[in-house]
Coordinates of C-alpha atoms in Angstrom, one line a residue:
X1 CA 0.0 0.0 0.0
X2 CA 2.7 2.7 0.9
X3 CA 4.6 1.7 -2.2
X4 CA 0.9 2.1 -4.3
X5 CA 0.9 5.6 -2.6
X6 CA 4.7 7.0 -3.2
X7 CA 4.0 5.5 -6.9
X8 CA 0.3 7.7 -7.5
X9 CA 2.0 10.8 -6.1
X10 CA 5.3 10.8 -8.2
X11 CA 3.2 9.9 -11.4
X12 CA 0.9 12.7 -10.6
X13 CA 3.5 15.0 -10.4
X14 CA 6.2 14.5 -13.2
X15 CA 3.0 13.3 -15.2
X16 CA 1.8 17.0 -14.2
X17 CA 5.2 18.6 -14.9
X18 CA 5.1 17.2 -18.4
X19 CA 1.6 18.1 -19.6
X20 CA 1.7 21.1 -17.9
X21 CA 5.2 22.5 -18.8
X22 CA 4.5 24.7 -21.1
X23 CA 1.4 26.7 -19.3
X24 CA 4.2 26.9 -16.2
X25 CA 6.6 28.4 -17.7
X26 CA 4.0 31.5 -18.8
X27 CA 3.7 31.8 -15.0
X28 CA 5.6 33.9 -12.2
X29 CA 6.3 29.9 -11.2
X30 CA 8.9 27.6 -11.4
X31 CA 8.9 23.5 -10.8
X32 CA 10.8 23.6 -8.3
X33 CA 8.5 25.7 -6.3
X34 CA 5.7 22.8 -7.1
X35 CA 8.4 20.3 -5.8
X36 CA 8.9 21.8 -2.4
X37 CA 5.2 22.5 -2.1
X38 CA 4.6 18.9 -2.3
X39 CA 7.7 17.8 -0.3
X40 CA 6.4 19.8 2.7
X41 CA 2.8 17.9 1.9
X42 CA 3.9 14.5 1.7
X43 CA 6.6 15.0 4.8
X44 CA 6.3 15.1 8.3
X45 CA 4.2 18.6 8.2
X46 CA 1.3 16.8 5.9
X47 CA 1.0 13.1 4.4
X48 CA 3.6 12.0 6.7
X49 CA 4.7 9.5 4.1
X50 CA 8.5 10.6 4.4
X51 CA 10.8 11.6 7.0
X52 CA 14.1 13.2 5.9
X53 CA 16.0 14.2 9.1
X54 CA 18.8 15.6 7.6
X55 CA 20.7 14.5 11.4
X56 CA 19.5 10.9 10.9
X57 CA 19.7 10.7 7.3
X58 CA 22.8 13.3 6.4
X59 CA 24.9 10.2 4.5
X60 CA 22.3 9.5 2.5
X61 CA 21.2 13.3 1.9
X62 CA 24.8 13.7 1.1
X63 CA 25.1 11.1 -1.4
X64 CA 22.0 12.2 -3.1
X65 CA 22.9 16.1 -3.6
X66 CA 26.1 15.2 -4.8
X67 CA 24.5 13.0 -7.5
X68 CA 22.4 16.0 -8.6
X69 CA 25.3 18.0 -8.7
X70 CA 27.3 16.3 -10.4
X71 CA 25.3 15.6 -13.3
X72 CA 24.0 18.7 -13.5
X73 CA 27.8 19.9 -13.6
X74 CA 28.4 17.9 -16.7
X75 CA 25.3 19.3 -18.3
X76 CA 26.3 22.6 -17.9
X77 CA 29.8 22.0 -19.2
X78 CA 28.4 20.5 -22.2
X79 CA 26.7 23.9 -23.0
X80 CA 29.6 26.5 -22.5
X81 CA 30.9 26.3 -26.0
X82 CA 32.6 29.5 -26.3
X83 CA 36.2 29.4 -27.1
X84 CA 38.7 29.9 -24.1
X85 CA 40.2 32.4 -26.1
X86 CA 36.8 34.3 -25.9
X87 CA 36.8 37.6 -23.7
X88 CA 33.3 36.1 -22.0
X89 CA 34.7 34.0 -20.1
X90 CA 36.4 36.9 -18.0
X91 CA 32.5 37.1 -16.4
X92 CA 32.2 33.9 -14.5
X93 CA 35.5 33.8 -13.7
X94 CA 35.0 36.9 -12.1
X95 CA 31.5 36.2 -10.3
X96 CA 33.0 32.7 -9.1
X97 CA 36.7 34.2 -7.4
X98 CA 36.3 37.7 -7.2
X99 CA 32.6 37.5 -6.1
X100 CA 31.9 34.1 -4.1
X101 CA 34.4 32.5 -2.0
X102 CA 38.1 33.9 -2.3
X103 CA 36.5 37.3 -0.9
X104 CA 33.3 38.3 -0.7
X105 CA 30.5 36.9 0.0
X106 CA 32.2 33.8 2.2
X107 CA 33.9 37.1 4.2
X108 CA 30.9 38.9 4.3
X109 CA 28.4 36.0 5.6
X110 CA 31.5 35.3 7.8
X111 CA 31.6 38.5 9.6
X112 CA 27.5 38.3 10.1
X113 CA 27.8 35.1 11.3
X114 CA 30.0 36.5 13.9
X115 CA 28.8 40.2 14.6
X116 CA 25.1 38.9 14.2
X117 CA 24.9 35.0 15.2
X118 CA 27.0 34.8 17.4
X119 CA 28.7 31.9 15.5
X120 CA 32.7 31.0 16.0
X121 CA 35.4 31.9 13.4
X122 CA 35.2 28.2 11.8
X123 CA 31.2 28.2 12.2
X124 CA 31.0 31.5 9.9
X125 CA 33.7 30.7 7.9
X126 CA 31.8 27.7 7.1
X127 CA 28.0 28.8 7.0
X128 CA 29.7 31.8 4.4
X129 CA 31.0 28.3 2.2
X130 CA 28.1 26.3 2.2
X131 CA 26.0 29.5 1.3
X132 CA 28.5 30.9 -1.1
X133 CA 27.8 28.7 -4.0
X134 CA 25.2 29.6 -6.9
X135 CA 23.4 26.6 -7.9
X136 CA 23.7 24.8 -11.6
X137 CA 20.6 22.7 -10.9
X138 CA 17.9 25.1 -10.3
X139 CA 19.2 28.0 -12.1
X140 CA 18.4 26.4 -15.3
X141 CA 15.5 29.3 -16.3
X142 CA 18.7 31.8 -15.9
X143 CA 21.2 29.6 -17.7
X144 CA 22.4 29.5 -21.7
X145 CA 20.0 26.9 -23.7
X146 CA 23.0 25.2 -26.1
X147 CA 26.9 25.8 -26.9
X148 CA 26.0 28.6 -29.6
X149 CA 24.4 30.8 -26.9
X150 CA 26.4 34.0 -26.5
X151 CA 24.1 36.0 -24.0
X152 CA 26.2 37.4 -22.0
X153 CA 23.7 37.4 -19.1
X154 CA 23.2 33.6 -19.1
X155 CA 26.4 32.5 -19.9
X156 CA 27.9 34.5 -16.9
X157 CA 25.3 33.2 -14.7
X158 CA 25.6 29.8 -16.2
X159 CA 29.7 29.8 -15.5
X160 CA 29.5 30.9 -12.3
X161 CA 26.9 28.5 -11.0
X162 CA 29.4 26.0 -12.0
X163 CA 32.6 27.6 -11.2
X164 CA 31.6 28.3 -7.9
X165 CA 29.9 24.9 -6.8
X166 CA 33.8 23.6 -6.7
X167 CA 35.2 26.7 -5.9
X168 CA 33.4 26.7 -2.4
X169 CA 35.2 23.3 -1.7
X170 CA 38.3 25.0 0.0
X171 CA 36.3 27.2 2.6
X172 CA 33.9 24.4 3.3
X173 CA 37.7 23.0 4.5
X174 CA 39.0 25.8 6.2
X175 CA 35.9 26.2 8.2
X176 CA 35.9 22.4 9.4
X177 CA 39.7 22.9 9.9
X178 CA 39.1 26.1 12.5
X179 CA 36.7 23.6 13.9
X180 CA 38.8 21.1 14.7
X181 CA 37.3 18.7 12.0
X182 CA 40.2 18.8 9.3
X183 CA 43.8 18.9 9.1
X184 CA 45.1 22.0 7.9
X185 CA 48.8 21.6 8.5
X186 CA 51.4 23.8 10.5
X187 CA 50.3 27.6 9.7
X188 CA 47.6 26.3 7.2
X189 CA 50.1 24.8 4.7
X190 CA 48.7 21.7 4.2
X191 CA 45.4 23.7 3.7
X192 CA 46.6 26.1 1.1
X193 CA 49.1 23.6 -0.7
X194 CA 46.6 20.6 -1.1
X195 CA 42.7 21.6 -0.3
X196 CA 43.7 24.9 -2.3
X197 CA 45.8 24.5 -5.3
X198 CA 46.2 20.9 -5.6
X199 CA 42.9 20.0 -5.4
X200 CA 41.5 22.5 -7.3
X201 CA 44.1 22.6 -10.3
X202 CA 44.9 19.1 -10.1
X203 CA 40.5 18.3 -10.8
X204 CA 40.4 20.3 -13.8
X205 CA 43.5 18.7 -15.1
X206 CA 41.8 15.3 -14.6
X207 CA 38.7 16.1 -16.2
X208 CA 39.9 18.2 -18.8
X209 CA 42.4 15.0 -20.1
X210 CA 39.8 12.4 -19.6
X211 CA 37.0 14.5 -21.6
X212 CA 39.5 15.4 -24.7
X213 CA 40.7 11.8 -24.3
X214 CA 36.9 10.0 -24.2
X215 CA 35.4 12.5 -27.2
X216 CA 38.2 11.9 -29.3
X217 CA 38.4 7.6 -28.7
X218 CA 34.3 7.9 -29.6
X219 CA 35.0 10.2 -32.5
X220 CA 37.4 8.6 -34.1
X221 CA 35.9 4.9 -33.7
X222 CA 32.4 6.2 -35.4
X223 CA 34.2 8.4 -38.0
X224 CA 36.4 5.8 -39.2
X225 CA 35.3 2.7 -37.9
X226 CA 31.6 2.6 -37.8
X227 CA 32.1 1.4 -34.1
X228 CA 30.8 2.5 -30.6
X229 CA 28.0 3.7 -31.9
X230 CA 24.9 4.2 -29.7
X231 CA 24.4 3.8 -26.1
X232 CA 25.4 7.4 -25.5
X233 CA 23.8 7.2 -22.2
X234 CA 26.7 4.8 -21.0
X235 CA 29.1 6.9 -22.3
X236 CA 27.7 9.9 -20.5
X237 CA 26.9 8.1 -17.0
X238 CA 30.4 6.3 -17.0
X239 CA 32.6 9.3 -18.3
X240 CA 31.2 11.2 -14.9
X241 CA 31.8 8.0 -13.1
X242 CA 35.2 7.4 -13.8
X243 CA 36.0 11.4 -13.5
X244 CA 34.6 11.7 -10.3
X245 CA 36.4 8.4 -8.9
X246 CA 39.9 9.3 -10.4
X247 CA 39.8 12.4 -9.2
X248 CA 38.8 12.2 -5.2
X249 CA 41.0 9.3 -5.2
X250 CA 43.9 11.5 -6.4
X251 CA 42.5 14.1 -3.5
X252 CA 41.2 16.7 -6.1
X253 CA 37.8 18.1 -6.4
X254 CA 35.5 15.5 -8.5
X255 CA 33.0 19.1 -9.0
X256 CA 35.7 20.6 -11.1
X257 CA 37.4 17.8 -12.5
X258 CA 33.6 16.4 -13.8
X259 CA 33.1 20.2 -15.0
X260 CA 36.1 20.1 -16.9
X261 CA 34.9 16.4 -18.3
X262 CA 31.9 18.2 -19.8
X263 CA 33.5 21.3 -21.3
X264 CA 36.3 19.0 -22.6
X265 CA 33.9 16.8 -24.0
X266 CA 31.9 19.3 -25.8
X267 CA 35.1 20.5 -27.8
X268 CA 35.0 17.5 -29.6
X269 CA 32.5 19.2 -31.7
X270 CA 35.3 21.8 -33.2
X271 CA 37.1 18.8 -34.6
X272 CA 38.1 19.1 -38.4
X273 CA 36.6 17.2 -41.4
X274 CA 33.0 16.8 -42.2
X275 CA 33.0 13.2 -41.1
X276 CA 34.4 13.6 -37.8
X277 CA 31.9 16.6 -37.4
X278 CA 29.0 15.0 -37.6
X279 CA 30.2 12.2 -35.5
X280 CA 30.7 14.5 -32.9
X281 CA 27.5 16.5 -33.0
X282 CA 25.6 13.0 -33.3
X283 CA 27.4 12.1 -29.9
X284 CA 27.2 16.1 -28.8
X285 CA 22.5 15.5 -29.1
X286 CA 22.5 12.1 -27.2
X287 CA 24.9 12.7 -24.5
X288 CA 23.4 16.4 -24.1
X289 CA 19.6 15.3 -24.0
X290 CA 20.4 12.5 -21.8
X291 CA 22.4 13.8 -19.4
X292 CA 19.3 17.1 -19.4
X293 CA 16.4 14.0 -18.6
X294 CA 18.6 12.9 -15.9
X295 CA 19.3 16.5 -14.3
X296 CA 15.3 16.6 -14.0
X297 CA 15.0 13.7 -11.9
X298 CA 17.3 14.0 -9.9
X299 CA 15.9 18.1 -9.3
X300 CA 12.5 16.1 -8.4
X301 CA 13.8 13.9 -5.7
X302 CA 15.8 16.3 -4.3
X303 CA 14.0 19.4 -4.1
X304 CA 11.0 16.9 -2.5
X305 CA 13.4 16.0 0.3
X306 CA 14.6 20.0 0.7
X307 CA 10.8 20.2 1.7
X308 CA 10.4 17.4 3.6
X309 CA 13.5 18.8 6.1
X310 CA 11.6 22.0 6.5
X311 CA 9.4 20.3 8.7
X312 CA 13.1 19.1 11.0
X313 CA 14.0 22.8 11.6
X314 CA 12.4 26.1 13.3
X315 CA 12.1 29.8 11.3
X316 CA 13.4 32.2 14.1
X317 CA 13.8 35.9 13.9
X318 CA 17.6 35.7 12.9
X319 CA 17.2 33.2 10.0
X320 CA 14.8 35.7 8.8
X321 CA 17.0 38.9 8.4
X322 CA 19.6 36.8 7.7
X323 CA 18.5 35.6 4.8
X324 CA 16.8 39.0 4.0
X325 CA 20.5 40.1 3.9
X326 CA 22.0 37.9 1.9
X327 CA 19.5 38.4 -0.9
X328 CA 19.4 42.4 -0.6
X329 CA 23.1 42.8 0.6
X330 CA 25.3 40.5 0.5
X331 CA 24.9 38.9 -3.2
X332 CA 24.4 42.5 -4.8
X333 CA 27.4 44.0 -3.1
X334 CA 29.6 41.2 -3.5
X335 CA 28.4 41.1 -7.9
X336 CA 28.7 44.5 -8.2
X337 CA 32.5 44.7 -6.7
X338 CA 33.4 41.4 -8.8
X339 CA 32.1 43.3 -11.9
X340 CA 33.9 46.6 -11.7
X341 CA 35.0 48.1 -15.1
X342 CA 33.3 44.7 -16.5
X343 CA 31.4 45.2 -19.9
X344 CA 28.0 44.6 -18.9
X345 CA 25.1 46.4 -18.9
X346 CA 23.1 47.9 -16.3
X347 CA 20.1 45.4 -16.9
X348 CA 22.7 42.8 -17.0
X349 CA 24.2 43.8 -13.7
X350 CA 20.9 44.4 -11.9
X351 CA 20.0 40.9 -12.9
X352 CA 23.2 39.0 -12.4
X353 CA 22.7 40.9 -8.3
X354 CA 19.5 39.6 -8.1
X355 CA 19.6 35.5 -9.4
X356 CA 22.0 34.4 -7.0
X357 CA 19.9 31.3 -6.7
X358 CA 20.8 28.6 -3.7
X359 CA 19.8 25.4 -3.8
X360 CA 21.0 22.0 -4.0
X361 CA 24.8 22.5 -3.9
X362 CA 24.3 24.1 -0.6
X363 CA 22.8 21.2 0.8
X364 CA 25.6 18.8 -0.5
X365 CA 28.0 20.9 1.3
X366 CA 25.6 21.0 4.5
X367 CA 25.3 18.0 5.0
X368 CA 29.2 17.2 3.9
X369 CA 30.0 19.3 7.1
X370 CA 26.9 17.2 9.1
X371 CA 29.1 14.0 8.2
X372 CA 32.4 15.5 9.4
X373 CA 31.4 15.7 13.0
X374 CA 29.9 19.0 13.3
X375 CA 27.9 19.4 17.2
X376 CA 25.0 18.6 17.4
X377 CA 24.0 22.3 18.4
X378 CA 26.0 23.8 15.3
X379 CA 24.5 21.5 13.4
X380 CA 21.1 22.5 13.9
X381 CA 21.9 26.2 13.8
X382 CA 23.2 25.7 10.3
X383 CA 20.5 23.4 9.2
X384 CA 18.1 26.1 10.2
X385 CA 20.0 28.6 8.4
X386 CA 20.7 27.0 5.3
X387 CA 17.2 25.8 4.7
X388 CA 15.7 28.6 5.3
X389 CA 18.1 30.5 2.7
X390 CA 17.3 27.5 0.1
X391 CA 13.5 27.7 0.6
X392 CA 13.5 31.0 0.2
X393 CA 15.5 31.0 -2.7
X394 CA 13.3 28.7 -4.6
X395 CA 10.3 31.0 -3.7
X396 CA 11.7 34.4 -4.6
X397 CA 13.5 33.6 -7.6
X398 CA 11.4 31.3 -9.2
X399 CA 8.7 33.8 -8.7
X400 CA 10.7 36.5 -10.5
X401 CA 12.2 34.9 -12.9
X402 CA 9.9 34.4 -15.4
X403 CA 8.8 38.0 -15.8
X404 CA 12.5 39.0 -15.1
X405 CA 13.6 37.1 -17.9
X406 CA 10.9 38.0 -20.4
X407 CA 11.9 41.7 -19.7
X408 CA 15.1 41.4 -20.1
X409 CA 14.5 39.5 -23.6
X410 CA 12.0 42.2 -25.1
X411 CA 14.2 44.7 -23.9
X412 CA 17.2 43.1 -25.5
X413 CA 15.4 42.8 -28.7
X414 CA 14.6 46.4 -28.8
X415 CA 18.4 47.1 -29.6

């Protein structure tokens, strides 16, 4: 019988999601507002029907984000086709150092964790880290639609959600560190040399070889051999696989180095002769629309859980101007310092200050922390906190960002 239920209510809703798609997206609405509607229904607050403590359940919670995550990183790489060489990328780069975690908005949550929670140095440091990162998976109303999009608007957003998601890795670090929950080495060295640059460089290395190296292999057996053709969905699935697994066991940052998989993969596609072209755009549609059915699932179940856990936490007076901050302060402030002297509009910039959308990366690193030993009491404190931020997130943006967007198109095509 409870399996009859769970089976009604998710054929209801994706059933719903796909007849109704189209209407949704006229509306000041986005599905993952339905989701965690109907998570907070069917959890403990409603149905009752699941119970996702994120104290009891934080390995599995963990295991499950970082699932979304990645895949949703590989589907974003796929779509930032434009050339390295190309002055855009100067954006994202910007938004994901300059803006998120090397300064600002890790710093400034930081010092209001401090000043205004009362949290310790490691606490904020690591509240400001799991926070920090835009996120890939439910920003995908804001994001570029294929390779050939040059909007300058989405593809900044796009690159920094991704960018940033591994970018946040080496505060999340420093803040367990302060804590007492990670080794950072004699005067942080073993911090900066290996959670820092090794980690970080030593990821995009990995994925960037084993991309170029995958693409090419398929390319050339379907070009000149006729072989390996078809089951594109393996190739997808086991090319994040065998990143991610190469690259925490070399103690790098699977985010990045399955990032770099996906933008390495997708400049296969520029390879000469007509042959190997279409070989690669054939493999380029199937891996792509795959890998884009699979980053909707996984947005389903997770989002449902996000609203399950609201009913495992309390809404008190500091979570709400704290989060009120963040959205009117903190992100604006920080984007507009990061984009300094950066060609971009003002309708660009206002934007770019307002979708700073959390979501599901912030839970991965959440409940990372959870699994490192964080106190009970801390734990709850940022549980509170970082749902609360995520909720509201999904509420606000997807509220806006339909009639954002629209504006911002007919205003573009006024030019």
């Amino acid at each position: 019988m409870y399996f009859a239920i769970w089976s009604l209510i998710i054929g209801a809703l994706l059933l719903t999601m796909a007849l109704a798609g189209t209407w949704l997206r006229r509306l000041p609405l986005s599905t993952a507002m339905l989701y965690l509607a109907a998570g907070f229904g069917i959890g403990p607050a409603g149905l009752a029907l699941m119970a996702p403590d994120p104290l009891v359940y934080s390995v599995i919670l963990e295991r499950a984000s970082e699932v979304a995550v990645l895949i949703s990183l590989f589907a974003v790489g796929l779509k930032l086709g434009l050339p390295f060489s190309d002055r855009g990328w100067r954006l994202p780069a910007r938004l994901a150092i300059v803006s998120m975690t090397m300064t600002m908005t890790v710093a400034m949550i930081a010092a209001i964790g401090m000043a205004g929670l009362g949290l310790s140095l490691g606490a904020s440091i690591l509240l400001g880290a799991i926070l920090a990162p835009t996120d890939p998976v439910l920003a995908s109303d804001v994001q570029v639609v294929e390779a050939s999009d040059r909007d300058r608007l989405r593809f900044s957003l796009t690159g920094e959600g991704a960018l940033n998601d591994g970018a946040a890795f080496p505060f999340v670090m420093l803040g367990l560190g302060l804590l007492g929950l990670h080794d950072l080495g004699t005067g942080g060295w073993r911090w900066l040399a290996v959670d820092v640059l090794w980690a970080t460089v030593g990821g995009l290395l990995i994925g960037g070889a084993l991309g170029t190296l995958v693409g090419r292999l398929v390319v050339y057996l379907r070009s000149r051999h006729k072989a390996s053709v078809g089951l594109d969905e393996f190739l997808a699935l086991g090319l994040i696989a065998l990143t991610y697994g190469l690259a925490v066991l070399s103690h790098t940052y699977g985010f990045l180095a399955v990032l770099a998989a996906g933008i390495a993969l997708q400049r296969v596609t520029e390879r000469p002769g007509e042959v190997a072209r279409t070989a690669s755009a054939d493999l380029m549609q199937e891996v792509q629309g795959f890998n884009e059915q699979l980053e909707r699932i996984a947005e389903v179940a997770i989002v449902l859980a996000i609203g399950g856990m609201l009913a495992y936490t309390y809404l008190h007076a500091s979570a709400v101007w704290f989060v009120l901050v963040l959205l009117l302060v903190v992100r604006p402030v920080s984007v507009w310092v990061g984009l300094l002297g950066a060609p971009v509009s003002r309708d660009q910039r206002v934007l770019i200050s307002w979708f700073g959308i959390r979501g599901i990366g912030s839970i991965y690193y959440l409940m990372f922390a959870i699994n490192h030993g964080l106190p009970r009491a801390l734990a709850e404190e940022l549980i509170a906190l970082t749902l609360a931020m995520v909720a509201a997130s999904i509420v606000v943006h997807g509220i806006s960002v339909t009639p954002l967007m629209s504006a911002y198109a007919r205003r573009k095509g006024r030019r």
